[in-house]
XYZ file of C-alpha atoms in Angstrom:
148
model
C -95.865 5.850 68.633
C -92.814 6.094 70.849
C -89.881 7.991 69.387
C -91.952 9.778 66.750
C -92.100 13.576 66.881
C -95.104 15.351 65.488
C -94.079 18.583 63.830
C -96.739 21.153 63.055
C -96.844 21.862 59.361
C -99.399 24.554 58.698
C -101.503 27.380 60.074
C -101.132 28.636 63.622
C -99.017 25.607 64.529
C -95.797 27.006 63.032
C -93.103 27.050 65.645
C -94.971 25.116 68.311
C -92.548 23.846 70.941
C -91.309 20.304 70.297
C -89.245 18.896 73.149
C -85.558 18.456 72.418
C -85.627 20.225 69.070
C -83.503 23.293 68.413
C -85.039 26.463 67.040
C -83.148 26.108 63.772
C -84.335 22.535 63.321
C -87.935 23.586 63.998
C -87.584 26.305 61.346
C -86.243 23.756 58.847
C -88.978 21.226 59.593
C -91.744 23.820 59.278
C -90.647 24.971 55.804
C -91.924 21.985 53.765
C -95.297 22.166 55.540
C -95.574 25.866 54.815
C -94.783 25.144 51.187
C -97.427 22.416 51.021
C -99.950 24.755 52.656
C -98.994 27.469 50.121
C -98.500 29.920 52.969
C -96.470 32.571 51.143
C -95.732 34.671 54.217
C -94.441 31.702 56.205
C -92.371 30.355 53.308
C -90.799 33.763 52.748
C -90.059 34.291 56.444
C -88.662 30.789 56.948
C -86.492 30.814 53.831
C -84.979 34.225 54.502
C -84.389 33.428 58.174
C -82.701 30.121 57.357
C -80.521 31.980 54.841
C -79.668 34.573 57.506
C -78.650 31.736 59.846
C -76.459 30.220 57.122
C -74.862 33.623 56.533
C -74.235 34.028 60.260
C -72.291 30.752 60.207
C -69.926 32.004 57.516
C -66.356 32.467 58.624
C -65.257 36.092 58.710
C -62.474 36.998 56.300
C -59.824 39.521 57.329
C -58.937 42.365 54.994
C -55.380 40.994 54.810
C -56.736 37.724 53.375
C -58.578 39.603 50.627
C -55.383 41.059 49.220
C -54.001 39.281 46.224
C -51.205 36.821 46.728
C -48.764 35.520 44.204
C -50.175 32.681 42.128
C -47.386 30.345 43.140
C -48.220 30.784 46.846
C -51.965 30.265 46.485
C -53.504 26.995 47.720
C -53.967 24.273 45.126
C -56.263 21.265 45.016
C -59.827 20.359 45.765
C -60.914 21.616 49.178
C -57.627 23.356 49.923
C -59.427 26.634 50.565
C -62.372 25.157 52.474
C -62.867 26.306 56.037
C -65.191 24.826 58.648
C -68.266 26.979 59.231
C -68.855 28.562 62.627
C -71.338 26.794 64.859
C -74.038 29.024 66.278
C -75.229 28.500 69.822
C -78.956 28.384 70.480
C -78.695 31.935 71.863
C -77.071 33.066 68.600
C -79.871 31.426 66.598
C -82.510 33.134 68.769
C -80.713 36.449 68.282
C -80.705 36.079 64.480
C -84.382 35.079 64.377
C -85.284 37.971 66.699
C -83.338 40.342 64.437
C -85.214 39.089 61.375
C -88.573 39.630 63.102
C -87.560 43.100 64.336
C -86.381 44.027 60.846
C -89.755 43.075 59.355
C -91.699 44.971 62.013
C -89.518 48.067 61.545
C -89.972 47.954 57.771
C -93.746 47.499 58.174
C -93.880 50.488 60.519
C -92.193 52.661 57.896
C -94.659 51.678 55.171
C -97.375 54.135 56.154
C -98.657 55.134 52.716
C -101.976 53.508 51.729
C -100.323 52.198 48.576
C -98.007 50.068 50.731
C -100.648 48.653 53.086
C -100.503 45.191 51.502
C -96.710 45.009 51.790
C -96.820 46.188 55.415
C -99.447 43.549 56.238
C -97.288 40.876 54.596
C -94.249 41.947 56.619
C -96.302 41.797 59.827
C -97.492 38.285 58.881
C -93.895 37.186 58.322
C -92.855 38.682 61.661
C -95.751 36.885 63.367
C -94.534 33.548 61.979
C -91.055 34.170 63.389
C -92.427 35.415 66.706
C -94.368 32.176 67.151
C -91.074 30.315 66.913
C -89.377 32.692 69.348
C -92.175 32.656 71.903
C -92.020 28.863 71.905
C -88.245 28.776 72.413
C -87.658 31.417 75.071
C -88.448 30.256 78.557
C -88.609 33.084 81.030
C -86.559 35.508 78.952
C -89.109 38.226 79.540
C -88.172 40.156 76.389
C -90.748 39.519 73.704
C -91.635 41.418 70.595
C -95.168 42.575 70.030
C -96.623 42.196 66.586
C -99.352 44.755 65.841
């Protein structure tokens, strides 16, 4: 059908390149499929990465703004303290996703005790899910992570 995008929902298809779709949108669209497939590693990786992206959009607060002000000078009314969130570029999104994958691989590398083998394997699975998204979104970047 023209105009219909097929989005991979489960298994090795997570993060497959869909023309015209941002990395963040592909992450969001893959989450319900991972949930339906009961893929715990993918759900965990996708949820935490989407949360990291939301956190990266938060507006930074200066230390001077954290200091208390007199009650009579504080803003009043619904939405008076709302601030527009930052918009991340596609490069920023790729950087956050890469950081999440690197963090998982580094944590897995530190879990060397046999008692932690299951947790290390889970972290590597989560990193692999994120790396599939990255490898599909970076054209000619040359810098790719290797998941053991």
